[in-house]
């Protein structure tokens, strides 16, 4: 995010291009994720890679205003068709795509034509949030869990593409080659897969990956999803990452795991607080907990997101936290006695995969640091399904229902000075303009239509 050293970038990219060429690469796909959570791309031939690294690749400012349906919202900060930004690949993240011969991939950071960081750049914001954390003496490890539903490629309404019960070995057996191809492709791309399994919903699978530094975690979320999409197609399947494939049933989550560290020390373990939390970790988690309504505008940013957020669906819809509680939006994972120092982390369950992972990272770090600044604590942990308590019991425990619509989350986000401050006025405004445009688009639309419209967008 520092000033671009164009000569150094060109030299380094030139050397990298030589290595990529030797591995059979002749094209590099450059991606960014837009404010609607869609990964968009421009590709350059390998011969142009060094120039792209030094000077960037042109991209319209209007990309900031793209809705999920490719409609461009006329936002306050829009220049319309005018203006140009430069996409600069992160040379440390260049990856040869193992399932797409001849291709490599790199995430980009956006700059303007003067070489200054673009104020609406999502990945740049995540880098900035990580730097803020570092200024305070902390680092963070994050990972995104991916859940998806597959269908037969030629008949998208046919979940018979996958058969067998939830978590069923039969489901795995039937798709053993498919799952193996996902894992081996990701492994060849340097992504550490930790687990893959058939999930609860019909036709659903889940992949978890190793925690990494915040921006890398978001990059991996982009790369892993695209890899799953491609490998699915190569196996005659279609992958849907939508929060709610159909109006009934369990949805696809995009849970985020986060731990905060001081040097080698995981602050989520070995402390004097409940379940071994240190006071810093409790404050960090408290900062996230109190901002969950606002955070949903980033982590559950679509109208369809709210069809997933129902009680008893393991998505977490009451504003509380608990130890290993899969019905609270914040699930503290302690790990097993003996490995808690490394394993303990906080899982944010109420987010989904229509979210931009870079914005999610930035928002969680800002909310957590806000909690540290505010010396936020945590209320009593919840050790039951909040959905089975009476309304009076929930009220007594402060277990407020999280927003049930995108409109409510937008209002909460706009009222949160920490989040809007961290995002900057320009980005915060554009994001909420896009959310409002989507709300308007879907006004009066049935759940069935919403789920069908959103099935293949993300
Ligand atoms: N699929 C559930 C969701 O919508 C989560 C299931 C789980 O806890 O892994 O978030
Ligand atoms: Mg799961």
mmCIF file of N, CA, C and O in Angstrom, residues 65-129:
data_model
loop_
_atom_site.group_PDB
_atom_site.id
_atom_site.type_symbol
_atom_site.label_atom_id
_atom_site.label_comp_id
_atom_site.label_asym_id
_atom_site.label_seq_id
_atom_site.Cartn_x
_atom_site.Cartn_y
_atom_site.Cartn_z
ATOM 1 N N UNK A 65 -19.488 0.542 -8.454
ATOM 2 C CA UNK A 65 -20.942 0.757 -8.374
ATOM 3 C C UNK A 65 -21.729 -0.383 -9.011
ATOM 4 O O UNK A 65 -22.908 -0.246 -9.276
ATOM 5 N N UNK A 66 -21.060 -1.487 -9.264
ATOM 6 C CA UNK A 66 -21.709 -2.653 -9.872
ATOM 7 C C UNK A 66 -22.551 -3.402 -8.846
ATOM 8 O O UNK A 66 -22.062 -3.762 -7.781
ATOM 9 N N UNK A 67 -23.803 -3.653 -9.207
ATOM 10 C CA UNK A 67 -24.629 -4.536 -8.399
ATOM 11 C C UNK A 67 -24.358 -5.981 -8.758
ATOM 12 O O UNK A 67 -23.668 -6.270 -9.738
ATOM 13 N N UNK A 68 -24.954 -6.907 -7.993
ATOM 14 C CA UNK A 68 -24.764 -8.334 -8.262
ATOM 15 C C UNK A 68 -25.244 -8.707 -9.661
ATOM 16 O O UNK A 68 -24.809 -9.690 -10.253
ATOM 17 N N UNK A 69 -26.199 -7.893 -10.187
ATOM 18 C CA UNK A 69 -26.809 -8.192 -11.485
ATOM 19 C C UNK A 69 -26.155 -7.397 -12.607
ATOM 20 O O UNK A 69 -26.717 -7.286 -13.694
ATOM 21 N N UNK A 70 -24.977 -6.803 -12.311
ATOM 22 C CA UNK A 70 -24.204 -6.020 -13.287
ATOM 23 C C UNK A 70 -24.838 -4.665 -13.620
ATOM 24 O O UNK A 70 -24.342 -3.958 -14.497
ATOM 25 N N UNK A 71 -25.923 -4.317 -12.924
ATOM 26 C CA UNK A 71 -26.468 -2.963 -13.080
ATOM 27 C C UNK A 71 -25.540 -2.004 -12.340
ATOM 28 O O UNK A 71 -25.056 -2.316 -11.249
ATOM 29 N N UNK A 72 -25.308 -0.837 -12.924
ATOM 30 C CA UNK A 72 -24.404 0.133 -12.296
ATOM 31 C C UNK A 72 -25.248 1.200 -11.587
ATOM 32 O O UNK A 72 -26.088 1.856 -12.210
ATOM 33 N N UNK A 73 -25.021 1.307 -10.288
ATOM 34 C CA UNK A 73 -25.810 2.243 -9.476
ATOM 35 C C UNK A 73 -25.217 3.652 -9.618
ATOM 36 O O UNK A 73 -24.002 3.820 -9.557
ATOM 37 N N UNK A 74 -26.058 4.673 -9.813
ATOM 38 C CA UNK A 74 -25.522 6.034 -9.939
ATOM 39 C C UNK A 74 -25.204 6.615 -8.563
ATOM 40 O O UNK A 74 -25.993 7.361 -7.997
ATOM 41 N N UNK A 75 -24.086 6.249 -7.994
ATOM 42 C CA UNK A 75 -23.757 6.650 -6.625
ATOM 43 C C UNK A 75 -23.239 8.073 -6.518
ATOM 44 O O UNK A 75 -22.829 8.686 -7.517
ATOM 45 N N UNK A 76 -23.267 8.558 -5.277
ATOM 46 C CA UNK A 76 -22.802 9.933 -5.005
ATOM 47 C C UNK A 76 -21.364 10.157 -5.494
ATOM 48 O O UNK A 76 -21.018 11.223 -5.977
ATOM 49 N N UNK A 77 -20.525 9.158 -5.339
ATOM 50 C CA UNK A 77 -19.114 9.332 -5.711
ATOM 51 C C UNK A 77 -18.781 8.764 -7.087
ATOM 52 O O UNK A 77 -17.615 8.615 -7.439
ATOM 53 N N UNK A 78 -19.823 8.452 -7.838
ATOM 54 C CA UNK A 78 -19.598 7.865 -9.159
ATOM 55 C C UNK A 78 -19.147 8.922 -10.155
ATOM 56 O O UNK A 78 -19.619 10.059 -10.128
ATOM 57 N N UNK A 79 -18.263 8.520 -11.040
ATOM 58 C CA UNK A 79 -17.872 9.394 -12.144
ATOM 59 C C UNK A 79 -18.538 8.937 -13.430
ATOM 60 O O UNK A 79 -18.163 9.357 -14.517
ATOM 61 N N UNK A 80 -19.494 8.003 -13.267
ATOM 62 C CA UNK A 80 -20.135 7.458 -14.467
ATOM 63 C C UNK A 80 -19.111 6.716 -15.305
ATOM 64 O O UNK A 80 -18.267 6.001 -14.768
ATOM 65 N N UNK A 81 -19.138 6.937 -16.598
ATOM 66 C CA UNK A 81 -18.212 6.202 -17.464
ATOM 67 C C UNK A 81 -16.813 6.808 -17.501
ATOM 68 O O UNK A 81 -15.930 6.308 -18.176
ATOM 69 N N UNK A 82 -16.625 7.896 -16.763
ATOM 70 C CA UNK A 82 -15.367 8.648 -16.847
ATOM 71 C C UNK A 82 -14.371 8.128 -15.809
ATOM 72 O O UNK A 82 -14.750 7.686 -14.734
ATOM 73 N N UNK A 83 -13.095 8.226 -16.127
ATOM 74 C CA UNK A 83 -12.063 7.921 -15.138
ATOM 75 C C UNK A 83 -11.482 6.535 -15.310
ATOM 76 O O UNK A 83 -12.071 5.669 -15.962
ATOM 77 N N UNK A 84 -10.300 6.339 -14.715
ATOM 78 C CA UNK A 84 -9.637 5.044 -14.828
ATOM 79 C C UNK A 84 -8.859 4.743 -13.560
ATOM 80 O O UNK A 84 -8.297 5.644 -12.942
ATOM 81 N N UNK A 85 -8.890 3.496 -13.202
ATOM 82 C CA UNK A 85 -8.081 3.027 -12.077
ATOM 83 C C UNK A 85 -7.077 2.024 -12.613
ATOM 84 O O UNK A 85 -7.225 1.507 -13.725
ATOM 85 N N UNK A 86 -6.082 1.720 -11.802
ATOM 86 C CA UNK A 86 -5.065 0.772 -12.225
ATOM 87 C C UNK A 86 -5.067 -0.422 -11.269
ATOM 88 O O UNK A 86 -4.976 -0.256 -10.047
ATOM 89 N N UNK A 87 -5.174 -1.603 -11.840
ATOM 90 C CA UNK A 87 -5.164 -2.833 -11.053
ATOM 91 C C UNK A 87 -3.721 -3.342 -10.955
ATOM 92 O O UNK A 87 -3.101 -3.659 -11.975
ATOM 93 N N UNK A 88 -3.209 -3.418 -9.740
ATOM 94 C CA UNK A 88 -1.835 -3.888 -9.548
ATOM 95 C C UNK A 88 -1.817 -5.258 -8.880
ATOM 96 O O UNK A 88 -2.276 -5.397 -7.738
ATOM 97 N N UNK A 89 -1.302 -6.275 -9.577
ATOM 98 C CA UNK A 89 -1.256 -7.618 -8.973
ATOM 99 C C UNK A 89 -0.335 -7.643 -7.758
ATOM 100 O O UNK A 89 0.697 -6.970 -7.738
ATOM 101 N N UNK A 90 -0.739 -8.404 -6.761
ATOM 102 C CA UNK A 90 0.134 -8.626 -5.611
ATOM 103 C C UNK A 90 1.110 -9.732 -5.997
ATOM 104 O O UNK A 90 0.722 -10.895 -6.149
ATOM 105 N N UNK A 91 2.361 -9.369 -6.148
ATOM 106 C CA UNK A 91 3.346 -10.329 -6.664
ATOM 107 C C UNK A 91 3.637 -11.445 -5.672
ATOM 108 O O UNK A 91 4.126 -12.509 -6.045
ATOM 109 N N UNK A 92 3.321 -11.228 -4.409
ATOM 110 C CA UNK A 92 3.528 -12.297 -3.416
ATOM 111 C C UNK A 92 2.409 -13.338 -3.467
ATOM 112 O O UNK A 92 2.503 -14.367 -2.810
ATOM 113 N N UNK A 93 1.355 -13.029 -4.187
ATOM 114 C CA UNK A 93 0.190 -13.929 -4.160
ATOM 115 C C UNK A 93 -0.054 -14.631 -5.495
ATOM 116 O O UNK A 93 -1.052 -15.320 -5.661
ATOM 117 N N UNK A 94 0.873 -14.459 -6.438
ATOM 118 C CA UNK A 94 0.679 -15.070 -7.760
ATOM 119 C C UNK A 94 0.644 -16.593 -7.621
ATOM 120 O O UNK A 94 1.494 -17.184 -6.958
ATOM 121 N N UNK A 95 -0.360 -17.202 -8.225
ATOM 122 C CA UNK A 95 -0.585 -18.643 -8.057
ATOM 123 C C UNK A 95 -0.852 -19.284 -9.411
ATOM 124 O O UNK A 95 -1.695 -18.795 -10.170
ATOM 125 N N UNK A 96 -0.160 -20.368 -9.689
ATOM 126 C CA UNK A 96 -0.444 -21.115 -10.923
ATOM 127 C C UNK A 96 -1.720 -21.911 -10.690
ATOM 128 O O UNK A 96 -1.866 -22.597 -9.676
ATOM 129 N N UNK A 97 -2.679 -21.786 -11.617
ATOM 130 C CA UNK A 97 -3.979 -22.460 -11.440
ATOM 131 C C UNK A 97 -3.889 -23.906 -11.922
ATOM 132 O O UNK A 97 -3.778 -24.180 -13.123
ATOM 133 N N UNK A 98 -3.950 -24.819 -10.976
ATOM 134 C CA UNK A 98 -3.650 -26.214 -11.279
ATOM 135 C C UNK A 98 -4.718 -26.894 -12.123
ATOM 136 O O UNK A 98 -4.431 -27.862 -12.817
ATOM 137 N N UNK A 99 -5.951 -26.401 -12.067
ATOM 138 C CA UNK A 99 -7.017 -27.054 -12.847
ATOM 139 C C UNK A 99 -7.286 -26.316 -14.160
ATOM 140 O O UNK A 99 -8.174 -26.687 -14.912
ATOM 141 N N UNK A 100 -6.547 -25.229 -14.416
ATOM 142 C CA UNK A 100 -6.743 -24.451 -15.643
ATOM 143 C C UNK A 100 -5.394 -24.262 -16.331
ATOM 144 O O UNK A 100 -4.739 -23.224 -16.135
ATOM 145 N N UNK A 101 -4.969 -25.264 -17.105
ATOM 146 C CA UNK A 101 -3.633 -25.238 -17.689
ATOM 147 C C UNK A 101 -3.355 -23.940 -18.436
ATOM 148 O O UNK A 101 -4.208 -23.432 -19.158
ATOM 149 N N UNK A 102 -2.154 -23.411 -18.222
ATOM 150 C CA UNK A 102 -1.742 -22.203 -18.921
ATOM 151 C C UNK A 102 -2.098 -20.923 -18.192
ATOM 152 O O UNK A 102 -1.689 -19.842 -18.600
ATOM 153 N N UNK A 103 -2.833 -21.050 -17.085
ATOM 154 C CA UNK A 103 -3.282 -19.857 -16.372
ATOM 155 C C UNK A 103 -2.643 -19.725 -14.987
ATOM 156 O O UNK A 103 -2.450 -20.719 -14.282
ATOM 157 N N UNK A 104 -2.357 -18.487 -14.645
ATOM 158 C CA UNK A 104 -2.026 -18.157 -13.249
ATOM 159 C C UNK A 104 -3.029 -17.113 -12.790
ATOM 160 O O UNK A 104 -3.794 -16.558 -13.596
ATOM 161 N N UNK A 105 -3.028 -16.864 -11.494
ATOM 162 C CA UNK A 105 -3.982 -15.914 -10.915
ATOM 163 C C UNK A 105 -3.251 -15.006 -9.926
ATOM 164 O O UNK A 105 -2.290 -15.429 -9.274
ATOM 165 N N UNK A 106 -3.689 -13.766 -9.849
ATOM 166 C CA UNK A 106 -3.188 -12.882 -8.784
ATOM 167 C C UNK A 106 -4.280 -11.910 -8.373
ATOM 168 O O UNK A 106 -4.970 -11.342 -9.234
ATOM 169 N N UNK A 107 -4.466 -11.717 -7.068
ATOM 170 C CA UNK A 107 -5.387 -10.672 -6.609
ATOM 171 C C UNK A 107 -4.725 -9.306 -6.803
ATOM 172 O O UNK A 107 -3.493 -9.203 -6.810
ATOM 173 N N UNK A 108 -5.553 -8.287 -6.966
ATOM 174 C CA UNK A 108 -4.991 -6.953 -7.215
ATOM 175 C C UNK A 108 -5.388 -5.960 -6.124
ATOM 176 O O UNK A 108 -6.371 -6.154 -5.404
ATOM 177 N N UNK A 109 -4.613 -4.914 -6.067
ATOM 178 C CA UNK A 109 -4.944 -3.738 -5.269
ATOM 179 C C UNK A 109 -5.094 -2.586 -6.264
ATOM 180 O O UNK A 109 -4.331 -2.503 -7.225
ATOM 181 N N UNK A 110 -6.093 -1.721 -6.022
ATOM 182 C CA UNK A 110 -6.363 -0.657 -6.999
ATOM 183 C C UNK A 110 -5.706 0.666 -6.604
ATOM 184 O O UNK A 110 -5.780 1.087 -5.447
ATOM 185 N N UNK A 111 -5.104 1.294 -7.580
ATOM 186 C CA UNK A 111 -4.498 2.621 -7.414
ATOM 187 C C UNK A 111 -5.103 3.552 -8.449
ATOM 188 O O UNK A 111 -5.681 3.096 -9.440
ATOM 189 N N UNK A 112 -4.902 4.860 -8.238
ATOM 190 C CA UNK A 112 -5.326 5.771 -9.293
ATOM 191 C C UNK A 112 -4.169 6.001 -10.255
ATOM 192 O O UNK A 112 -3.082 5.435 -10.098
ATOM 193 N N UNK A 113 -4.397 6.865 -11.239
ATOM 194 C CA UNK A 113 -3.371 7.037 -12.265
ATOM 195 C C UNK A 113 -2.170 7.838 -11.771
ATOM 196 O O UNK A 113 -1.153 7.912 -12.445
ATOM 197 N N UNK A 114 -2.314 8.448 -10.608
ATOM 198 C CA UNK A 114 -1.170 9.160 -10.021
ATOM 199 C C UNK A 114 -0.353 8.237 -9.125
ATOM 200 O O UNK A 114 0.640 8.648 -8.531
ATOM 201 N N UNK A 115 -0.826 7.009 -8.943
ATOM 202 C CA UNK A 115 -0.089 6.058 -8.100
ATOM 203 C C UNK A 115 -0.518 6.083 -6.648
ATOM 204 O O UNK A 115 0.146 5.522 -5.785
ATOM 205 N N UNK A 116 -1.658 6.739 -6.364
ATOM 206 C CA UNK A 116 -2.164 6.765 -4.976
ATOM 207 C C UNK A 116 -3.198 5.649 -4.790
ATOM 208 O O UNK A 116 -3.960 5.355 -5.726
ATOM 209 N N UNK A 117 -3.234 5.042 -3.601
ATOM 210 C CA UNK A 117 -4.229 3.992 -3.353
ATOM 211 C C UNK A 117 -5.638 4.524 -3.583
ATOM 212 O O UNK A 117 -5.958 5.654 -3.224
ATOM 213 N N UNK A 118 -6.480 3.697 -4.179
ATOM 214 C CA UNK A 118 -7.872 4.087 -4.456
ATOM 215 C C UNK A 118 -8.682 3.982 -3.163
ATOM 216 O O UNK A 118 -8.677 2.933 -2.526
ATOM 217 N N UNK A 119 -9.374 5.064 -2.775
ATOM 218 C CA UNK A 119 -10.079 5.052 -1.473
ATOM 219 C C UNK A 119 -11.190 4.008 -1.379
ATOM 220 O O UNK A 119 -11.610 3.675 -0.281
ATOM 221 N N UNK A 120 -11.674 3.506 -2.507
ATOM 222 C CA UNK A 120 -12.732 2.487 -2.426
ATOM 223 C C UNK A 120 -12.163 1.082 -2.622
ATOM 224 O O UNK A 120 -12.923 0.134 -2.805
ATOM 225 N N UNK A 121 -10.835 0.941 -2.593
ATOM 226 C CA UNK A 121 -10.284 -0.395 -2.856
ATOM 227 C C UNK A 121 -10.467 -1.310 -1.649
ATOM 228 O O UNK A 121 -9.983 -1.038 -0.559
ATOM 229 N N UNK A 122 -11.152 -2.416 -1.894
ATOM 230 C CA UNK A 122 -11.529 -3.317 -0.802
ATOM 231 C C UNK A 122 -10.314 -4.048 -0.235
ATOM 232 O O UNK A 122 -10.172 -4.198 0.978
ATOM 233 N N UNK A 123 -9.444 -4.520 -1.121
ATOM 234 C CA UNK A 123 -8.268 -5.252 -0.626
ATOM 235 C C UNK A 123 -7.308 -4.288 0.090
ATOM 236 O O UNK A 123 -6.697 -4.634 1.101
ATOM 237 N N UNK A 124 -7.239 -3.070 -0.440
ATOM 238 C CA UNK A 124 -6.416 -2.051 0.217
ATOM 239 C C UNK A 124 -6.928 -1.753 1.619
ATOM 240 O O UNK A 124 -6.148 -1.548 2.558
ATOM 241 N N UNK A 125 -8.250 -1.785 1.757
ATOM 242 C CA UNK A 125 -8.845 -1.533 3.079
ATOM 243 C C UNK A 125 -8.468 -2.656 4.056
ATOM 244 O O UNK A 125 -8.156 -2.394 5.223
ATOM 245 N N UNK A 126 -8.477 -3.880 3.565
ATOM 246 C CA UNK A 126 -8.097 -5.005 4.430
ATOM 247 C C UNK A 126 -6.622 -4.904 4.830
ATOM 248 O O UNK A 126 -6.257 -5.193 5.982
ATOM 249 N N UNK A 127 -5.794 -4.460 3.897
ATOM 250 C CA UNK A 127 -4.370 -4.261 4.226
ATOM 251 C C UNK A 127 -4.223 -3.172 5.293
ATOM 252 O O UNK A 127 -3.441 -3.300 6.243
ATOM 253 N N UNK A 128 -5.014 -2.118 5.143
ATOM 254 C CA UNK A 128 -4.956 -1.009 6.093
ATOM 255 C C UNK A 128 -5.422 -1.459 7.490
ATOM 256 O O UNK A 128 -4.818 -1.112 8.505
ATOM 257 N N UNK A 129 -6.475 -2.248 7.503
ATOM 258 C CA UNK A 129 -6.997 -2.735 8.788
ATOM 259 C C UNK A 129 -5.954 -3.608 9.492
ATOM 260 O O UNK A 129 -5.783 -3.551 10.711
#
